Amino acid sequence: MMPPYYLEILAENGEVQQRQRMAALPIRIGRGYDNDFILDDAHTAARHAVIEDDGAGGLLLRDLGSQNGVIHRGQRQVQVAMTGDSIVRLGHTRLRVRASDHPVAPELGDTTMHNWEGLRPAMAGLAMIGASAAFSNWLGDAEAFDPITYLMIIAYALAGGLVWASVWAVANRLFGHVARFGRHLFIIGCGLLAMEVWELASNMAAYAFSLEALTRYGRHMFIVIVCAMIYYHLCTIKPQHPRRFALVAVVLAIIGSTLILLSNLQISGRLADEPYMSAIYPPALRLSPNHTMDAFFRDAASLQRAVDAERGKSAKGDDEDDSDE
């Protein structure tokens, strides 16, 4: 290994938090100010370890009799050969050392859309948030048009979107070194717009084609959209881990859908969100053939027979209980 050497303090996820250049060996490590590499860690000794030549051109880290020792691969060691990829723990500090000739990984392809940063995605996100809020209120508004009401609803929606995007921007700044506030605002705008489109399209399709499952289990799609938003937020922060974040999104979607089903079952005794189709549109949108009166009465008669049979079983059970007494 060729000098100079670089000591690196690593985070739990392997990212470099601090790097310091050392011109020559030995390198004394510890909490004391007389060390070459000073550790700001109360769990390390004043003179904790030393890195020196192993006599064969390599590096050797040796414990200097510290209380907490040197931990390598979960085991306490007196000395550890530092190959460049060896990571040791001194106290609560994860550390490795690399020489100037250590090979680096190939350059990653740039997947960041630099042209879609800043003001443009922010304004597009705000526009989608405001439009989705106004449209949702317009669909359910049965009173006379009141501009103040719409302005208040849009203001609340924009405030909520700004808070949501700010939280993700702070996380992006902490873990991705840049905020990308506009990108996060655009993601939530797309998510809210997708929710509005799904609600309107699913209700119309359910009414037109008698697909009641779209309305009875429609809330699960909202869970999917929210998890998709979380996935894109995470990928904006760390674009190099898409598979890991996709797995997180899938797990969150499964948990959310399961909670909805259990809540419906506890409240109403059924898994569906509603017992019947609540969204009714003009008959001109109806494409599925209507049920005949004969089919209706057949279904009613079948239901009556089932109820009578259940009543008969209940009455028979009561009679048996009385006879036993």
CSV table of C-alpha atoms in Angstrom, one decimal:
chain,number,residue,atom,x,y,z
A,1,MET,CA,0.0,0.0,0.0
A,2,MET,CA,1.4,3.4,-1.1
A,3,PRO,CA,1.2,6.5,1.1
A,4,PRO,CA,-0.5,8.8,1.8
A,5,TYR,CA,-3.2,7.0,3.7
A,6,TYR,CA,-6.8,8.0,4.3
A,7,LEU,CA,-8.7,7.2,7.6
A,8,GLU,CA,-12.4,7.2,7.1
A,9,ILE,CA,-15.2,7.2,9.7
A,10,LEU,CA,-18.3,5.4,8.4
A,11,ALA,CA,-22.0,5.6,9.1
A,12,GLU,CA,-24.0,2.5,9.8
A,13,ASN,CA,-25.0,2.3,6.1
A,14,GLY,CA,-21.4,2.5,5.0
A,15,GLU,CA,-21.3,6.1,3.9
A,16,VAL,CA,-18.2,8.1,4.7
A,17,GLN,CA,-18.9,10.7,7.4
A,18,GLN,CA,-15.3,12.0,7.8
A,19,ARG,CA,-12.0,11.5,5.9
A,20,GLN,CA,-8.5,12.6,7.0
A,21,ARG,CA,-5.2,12.4,5.1
A,22,MET,CA,-2.2,10.9,6.8
A,23,ALA,CA,1.2,11.2,5.2
A,24,ALA,CA,3.1,8.4,6.9
A,25,LEU,CA,3.0,5.5,9.4
A,26,PRO,CA,2.5,4.9,12.3
A,27,ILE,CA,-0.9,6.5,12.8
A,28,ARG,CA,-1.9,6.8,16.4
A,29,ILE,CA,-5.7,6.8,17.1
A,30,GLY,CA,-7.6,7.8,20.2
A,31,ARG,CA,-9.4,10.5,22.1
A,32,GLY,CA,-6.2,12.2,23.4
A,33,TYR,CA,-4.9,15.3,21.6
A,34,ASP,CA,-1.5,13.8,21.1
A,35,ASN,CA,-2.9,11.3,18.5
A,36,ASP,CA,-2.6,11.6,14.8
A,37,PHE,CA,-6.3,10.8,14.3
A,38,ILE,CA,-8.5,12.1,17.2
A,39,LEU,CA,-11.8,10.3,17.8
A,40,ASP,CA,-14.7,12.3,19.3
A,41,ASP,CA,-16.1,9.3,21.0
A,42,ALA,CA,-16.4,8.9,24.8
A,43,HIS,CA,-16.3,5.1,24.4
A,44,THR,CA,-12.7,5.2,23.1
A,45,ALA,CA,-9.5,5.4,25.1
A,46,ALA,CA,-7.1,8.3,25.1
A,47,ARG,CA,-4.7,6.0,23.2
A,48,HIS,CA,-6.9,3.4,21.7
A,49,ALA,CA,-5.0,1.9,18.7
A,50,VAL,CA,-2.2,2.3,16.2
A,51,ILE,CA,-1.9,1.6,12.5
A,52,GLU,CA,1.5,0.4,11.4
A,53,ASP,CA,3.4,-1.5,8.7
A,54,ASP,CA,2.9,-5.2,9.0
A,55,GLY,CA,6.4,-5.8,7.4
A,56,ALA,CA,5.0,-7.2,4.2
A,57,GLY,CA,3.7,-3.9,2.6
A,58,GLY,CA,0.4,-4.1,4.3
A,59,LEU,CA,-1.3,-2.2,7.1
A,60,LEU,CA,-2.0,-3.6,10.6
A,61,LEU,CA,-4.2,-2.0,13.2
A,62,ARG,CA,-3.2,-3.0,16.8
A,63,ASP,CA,-5.1,-2.4,20.0
A,64,LEU,CA,-3.2,-0.5,22.7
A,65,GLY,CA,-4.9,-2.2,25.6
A,66,SER,CA,-8.1,-0.2,25.5
A,67,GLN,CA,-11.1,-1.1,27.7
A,68,ASN,CA,-13.6,-1.6,24.8
A,69,GLY,CA,-11.0,-3.0,22.4
A,70,VAL,CA,-11.1,-3.3,18.6
A,71,ILE,CA,-14.1,-5.1,17.1
A,72,HIS,CA,-13.9,-6.7,13.7
A,73,ARG,CA,-16.7,-8.8,12.3
A,74,GLY,CA,-18.4,-8.9,15.6
A,75,GLN,CA,-15.4,-10.2,17.5
A,76,ARG,CA,-12.9,-8.5,19.7
A,77,GLN,CA,-9.4,-8.6,18.2
A,78,VAL,CA,-5.9,-7.7,19.4
A,79,GLN,CA,-4.9,-6.8,15.9
A,80,VAL,CA,-6.6,-6.6,12.5
A,81,ALA,CA,-5.1,-6.6,9.0
A,82,MET,CA,-6.5,-3.5,7.2
A,83,THR,CA,-6.9,-4.4,3.5
A,84,GLY,CA,-8.8,-1.3,2.5
A,85,ASP,CA,-12.2,-2.9,2.8
A,86,SER,CA,-11.7,-4.0,6.5
A,87,ILE,CA,-14.0,-2.1,8.8
A,88,VAL,CA,-13.3,-2.0,12.6
A,89,ARG,CA,-15.2,-0.5,15.4
A,90,LEU,CA,-13.5,1.5,18.1
A,91,GLY,CA,-16.0,2.3,20.8
A,92,HIS,CA,-19.0,3.5,18.8
A,93,THR,CA,-16.9,4.6,15.8
A,94,ARG,CA,-16.7,2.5,12.6
A,95,LEU,CA,-13.4,3.1,10.9
A,96,ARG,CA,-11.4,1.9,7.9
A,97,VAL,CA,-8.1,3.0,6.3
A,98,ARG,CA,-7.2,3.1,2.6
A,99,ALA,CA,-4.0,3.9,0.7
A,100,SER,CA,-3.8,6.3,-2.2
A,101,ASP,CA,-3.5,3.4,-4.6
A,102,HIS,CA,-6.8,1.8,-3.5
A,103,PRO,CA,-9.1,1.2,-6.5
A,104,VAL,CA,-12.4,2.9,-6.6
A,105,ALA,CA,-15.8,1.7,-8.0
A,106,PRO,CA,-16.7,2.6,-11.6
A,107,GLU,CA,-18.5,5.9,-12.1
A,108,LEU,CA,-22.2,5.6,-11.8
A,109,GLY,CA,-24.5,6.8,-14.6
A,110,ASP,CA,-26.3,10.0,-13.8
A,111,THR,CA,-30.0,9.2,-13.5
A,112,THR,CA,-30.9,12.6,-12.0
A,113,MET,CA,-33.1,14.8,-14.2
A,114,HIS,CA,-31.2,18.1,-13.7
A,115,ASN,CA,-33.5,19.9,-16.0
A,116,TRP,CA,-36.5,19.1,-13.7
A,117,GLU,CA,-35.3,20.8,-10.6
A,118,GLY,CA,-36.2,23.9,-8.7
A,119,LEU,CA,-39.1,26.2,-9.7
A,120,ARG,CA,-40.7,24.3,-12.6
A,121,PRO,CA,-41.6,21.1,-10.7
A,122,ALA,CA,-42.5,23.2,-7.7
A,123,MET,CA,-45.0,25.3,-9.6
A,124,ALA,CA,-46.4,22.2,-11.4
A,125,GLY,CA,-46.8,20.4,-8.1
A,126,LEU,CA,-48.6,23.4,-6.5
A,127,ALA,CA,-50.9,23.7,-9.6
A,128,MET,CA,-51.9,20.0,-9.4
A,129,ILE,CA,-52.5,20.2,-5.6
A,130,GLY,CA,-54.7,23.2,-6.0
A,131,ALA,CA,-56.6,21.8,-9.0
A,132,SER,CA,-57.2,18.4,-7.3
A,133,ALA,CA,-58.5,20.2,-4.1
A,134,ALA,CA,-60.8,22.5,-6.1
A,135,PHE,CA,-62.1,19.6,-8.3
A,136,SER,CA,-62.8,17.4,-5.4
A,137,ASN,CA,-64.8,20.1,-3.7
A,138,TRP,CA,-66.7,20.9,-6.9
A,139,LEU,CA,-67.8,17.3,-7.3
A,140,GLY,CA,-69.3,17.1,-3.8
A,141,ASP,CA,-70.6,20.7,-3.7
A,142,ALA,CA,-74.4,20.9,-3.7
A,143,GLU,CA,-74.6,24.6,-2.7
A,144,ALA,CA,-74.2,27.8,-4.7
A,145,PHE,CA,-70.8,28.7,-5.8
A,146,ASP,CA,-68.8,30.5,-3.1
A,147,PRO,CA,-65.3,31.7,-4.2
A,148,ILE,CA,-64.2,32.2,-0.6
A,149,THR,CA,-64.9,28.5,0.2
A,150,TYR,CA,-62.9,27.4,-2.8
A,151,LEU,CA,-60.0,29.7,-1.9
A,152,MET,CA,-59.9,28.4,1.7
A,153,ILE,CA,-59.9,24.8,0.5
A,154,ILE,CA,-57.2,25.4,-2.0
A,155,ALA,CA,-55.1,27.3,0.6
A,156,TYR,CA,-55.4,24.4,3.1
A,157,ALA,CA,-54.5,21.9,0.4
A,158,LEU,CA,-51.4,23.9,-0.6
A,159,ALA,CA,-50.3,24.3,3.0
A,160,GLY,CA,-50.6,20.6,3.6
A,161,GLY,CA,-48.6,19.9,0.4
A,162,LEU,CA,-45.9,22.4,1.4
A,163,VAL,CA,-45.5,20.7,4.8
A,164,TRP,CA,-45.4,17.2,3.3
A,165,ALA,CA,-42.8,18.3,0.7
A,166,SER,CA,-40.8,20.2,3.3
A,167,VAL,CA,-40.5,17.0,5.5
A,168,TRP,CA,-39.1,15.1,2.6
A,169,ALA,CA,-36.9,17.9,1.5
A,170,VAL,CA,-35.3,18.0,5.0
A,171,ALA,CA,-34.7,14.2,4.7
A,172,ASN,CA,-33.3,14.7,1.3
A,173,ARG,CA,-30.9,17.4,2.6
A,174,LEU,CA,-29.8,15.1,5.5
A,175,PHE,CA,-29.3,11.9,3.5
A,176,GLY,CA,-28.9,13.1,-0.1
A,177,HIS,CA,-27.0,16.4,0.5
A,178,VAL,CA,-29.5,18.4,-1.6
A,179,ALA,CA,-33.1,19.3,-0.7
A,180,ARG,CA,-34.9,18.9,-4.1
A,181,PHE,CA,-38.0,20.6,-2.6
A,182,GLY,CA,-39.5,21.2,-6.0
A,183,ARG,CA,-39.2,17.5,-7.0
A,184,HIS,CA,-41.0,16.4,-3.7
A,185,LEU,CA,-43.7,18.9,-4.3
A,186,PHE,CA,-44.2,17.6,-7.8
A,187,ILE,CA,-44.5,14.0,-6.5
A,188,ILE,CA,-47.3,14.9,-4.0
A,189,GLY,CA,-49.1,16.9,-6.7
A,190,CYS,CA,-49.0,13.9,-9.0
A,191,GLY,CA,-50.2,11.6,-6.2
A,192,LEU,CA,-53.2,13.8,-5.3
A,193,LEU,CA,-54.1,14.2,-8.9
A,194,ALA,CA,-53.9,10.4,-9.4
A,195,MET,CA,-56.3,9.9,-6.4
A,196,GLU,CA,-58.9,12.3,-7.9
A,197,VAL,CA,-58.6,10.6,-11.4
A,198,TRP,CA,-59.0,7.2,-9.8
A,199,GLU,CA,-62.0,8.1,-7.7
A,200,LEU,CA,-63.9,9.6,-10.6
A,201,ALA,CA,-62.9,6.9,-13.1
A,202,SER,CA,-63.6,4.0,-10.8
A,203,ASN,CA,-67.0,5.3,-9.7
A,204,MET,CA,-68.0,5.9,-13.4
A,205,ALA,CA,-66.7,2.5,-14.5
A,206,ALA,CA,-68.4,0.8,-11.5
A,207,TYR,CA,-71.8,2.5,-12.4
A,208,ALA,CA,-71.4,1.9,-16.2
A,209,PHE,CA,-70.4,-1.7,-16.1
A,210,SER,CA,-71.8,-2.9,-12.7
A,211,LEU,CA,-68.3,-3.4,-11.3
A,212,GLU,CA,-69.2,-2.8,-7.7
A,213,ALA,CA,-65.8,-4.1,-6.5
A,214,LEU,CA,-64.3,-0.9,-7.7
A,215,THR,CA,-66.2,1.1,-5.1
A,216,ARG,CA,-66.4,-1.6,-2.4
A,217,TYR,CA,-62.6,-1.9,-2.3
A,218,GLY,CA,-61.6,1.4,-3.8
A,219,ARG,CA,-59.7,2.6,-0.8
A,220,HIS,CA,-57.0,0.0,-1.4
A,221,MET,CA,-56.0,1.9,-4.5
A,222,PHE,CA,-55.5,5.0,-2.5
A,223,ILE,CA,-53.1,3.0,-0.3
A,224,VAL,CA,-51.3,1.9,-3.4
A,225,ILE,CA,-51.0,5.5,-4.7
A,226,VAL,CA,-49.7,6.8,-1.3
A,227,CYS,CA,-47.1,4.0,-1.2
A,228,ALA,CA,-46.1,4.9,-4.8
A,229,MET,CA,-45.5,8.5,-3.7
A,230,ILE,CA,-43.4,7.2,-0.8
A,231,TYR,CA,-41.4,5.1,-3.2
A,232,TYR,CA,-40.6,8.1,-5.5
A,233,HIS,CA,-39.8,10.3,-2.5
A,234,LEU,CA,-37.3,7.7,-1.3
A,235,CYS,CA,-35.8,7.2,-4.8
A,236,THR,CA,-35.4,11.0,-5.0
A,237,ILE,CA,-33.3,10.9,-1.9
A,238,LYS,CA,-31.3,7.7,-2.7
A,239,PRO,CA,-31.7,6.8,-6.4
A,240,GLN,CA,-29.2,4.0,-6.2
A,241,HIS,CA,-31.6,1.7,-4.1
A,242,PRO,CA,-34.8,1.4,-6.2
A,243,ARG,CA,-35.3,-2.3,-5.4
A,244,ARG,CA,-35.0,-1.8,-1.7
A,245,PHE,CA,-37.5,1.0,-1.8
A,246,ALA,CA,-39.9,-0.9,-4.0
A,247,LEU,CA,-39.9,-3.7,-1.4
A,248,VAL,CA,-40.6,-1.1,1.4
A,249,ALA,CA,-43.5,0.3,-0.7
A,250,VAL,CA,-45.0,-3.2,-1.3
A,251,VAL,CA,-44.8,-4.0,2.4
A,252,LEU,CA,-46.4,-0.7,3.4
A,253,ALA,CA,-49.2,-1.3,0.9
A,254,ILE,CA,-49.9,-4.8,2.2
A,255,ILE,CA,-50.0,-3.5,5.8
A,256,GLY,CA,-52.3,-0.6,4.9
A,257,SER,CA,-54.7,-2.8,3.0
A,258,THR,CA,-54.8,-5.4,5.8
A,259,LEU,CA,-55.6,-2.7,8.3
A,260,ILE,CA,-58.5,-1.4,6.1
A,261,LEU,CA,-59.9,-4.9,5.8
A,262,LEU,CA,-59.7,-5.6,9.5
A,263,SER,CA,-61.2,-2.2,10.3
A,264,ASN,CA,-64.2,-2.9,8.0
A,265,LEU,CA,-64.6,-6.3,9.4
A,266,GLN,CA,-64.6,-5.0,13.0
A,267,ILE,CA,-67.0,-2.1,12.3
A,268,SER,CA,-69.5,-3.6,9.9
A,269,GLY,CA,-68.8,-7.4,9.9
A,270,ARG,CA,-67.8,-7.3,6.2
A,271,LEU,CA,-64.6,-6.7,4.3
A,272,ALA,CA,-66.0,-4.2,1.8
A,273,ASP,CA,-65.9,-0.4,2.3
A,274,GLU,CA,-69.6,-0.1,1.6
A,275,PRO,CA,-72.5,-2.5,1.2
A,276,TYR,CA,-73.8,-1.1,-2.1
A,277,MET,CA,-72.8,1.3,-4.9
A,278,SER,CA,-73.2,4.9,-3.5
A,279,ALA,CA,-72.1,6.8,-6.6
A,280,ILE,CA,-75.1,7.2,-9.1
A,281,TYR,CA,-74.6,8.9,-12.5
A,282,PRO,CA,-77.0,9.8,-15.3
A,283,PRO,CA,-78.6,6.8,-17.0
A,284,ALA,CA,-76.9,7.7,-20.3
A,285,LEU,CA,-73.6,6.5,-18.8
A,286,ARG,CA,-75.1,3.0,-18.0
A,287,LEU,CA,-73.6,0.4,-20.4
A,288,SER,CA,-74.3,-2.8,-18.4
A,289,PRO,CA,-77.7,-4.3,-19.1
A,290,ASN,CA,-80.3,-3.7,-16.4
A,291,HIS,CA,-81.6,-6.6,-14.3
A,292,THR,CA,-85.2,-7.7,-15.1
A,293,MET,CA,-88.0,-7.7,-12.6
A,294,ASP,CA,-88.2,-11.5,-12.7
A,295,ALA,CA,-84.5,-11.8,-11.8
A,296,PHE,CA,-85.1,-9.4,-8.9
A,297,PHE,CA,-88.0,-11.4,-7.5
A,298,ARG,CA,-86.0,-14.7,-8.0
A,299,ASP,CA,-83.2,-13.2,-5.9
A,300,ALA,CA,-85.6,-12.0,-3.3
A,301,ALA,CA,-87.3,-15.4,-3.1
A,302,SER,CA,-83.9,-17.1,-2.7
A,303,LEU,CA,-83.0,-14.7,0.0
A,304,GLN,CA,-86.3,-15.3,1.8
A,305,ARG,CA,-85.7,-19.1,1.7
A,306,ALA,CA,-82.3,-18.7,3.2
A,307,VAL,CA,-83.7,-16.5,6.0
A,308,ASP,CA,-86.5,-18.9,6.7
A,309,ALA,CA,-84.1,-21.8,6.8
A,310,GLU,CA,-81.9,-19.9,9.3
A,311,ARG,CA,-85.0,-19.1,11.4
A,312,GLY,CA,-86.0,-22.7,11.4
A,313,LYS,CA,-82.6,-23.8,12.6
A,314,SER,CA,-82.7,-21.2,15.4
A,315,ALA,CA,-86.2,-22.3,16.5
A,316,LYS,CA,-85.3,-25.9,16.5
A,317,GLY,CA,-82.3,-25.2,18.7
A,318,ASP,CA,-84.4,-23.3,21.2
A,319,ASP,CA,-86.9,-26.2,21.4
A,320,GLU,CA,-84.1,-28.7,22.1
A,321,ASP,CA,-82.8,-26.5,24.9
A,322,ASP,CA,-86.3,-26.3,26.4
A,323,SER,CA,-86.7,-30.1,26.3
A,324,ASP,CA,-83.3,-30.6,28.0
A,325,GLU,CA,-84.4,-28.4,30.8
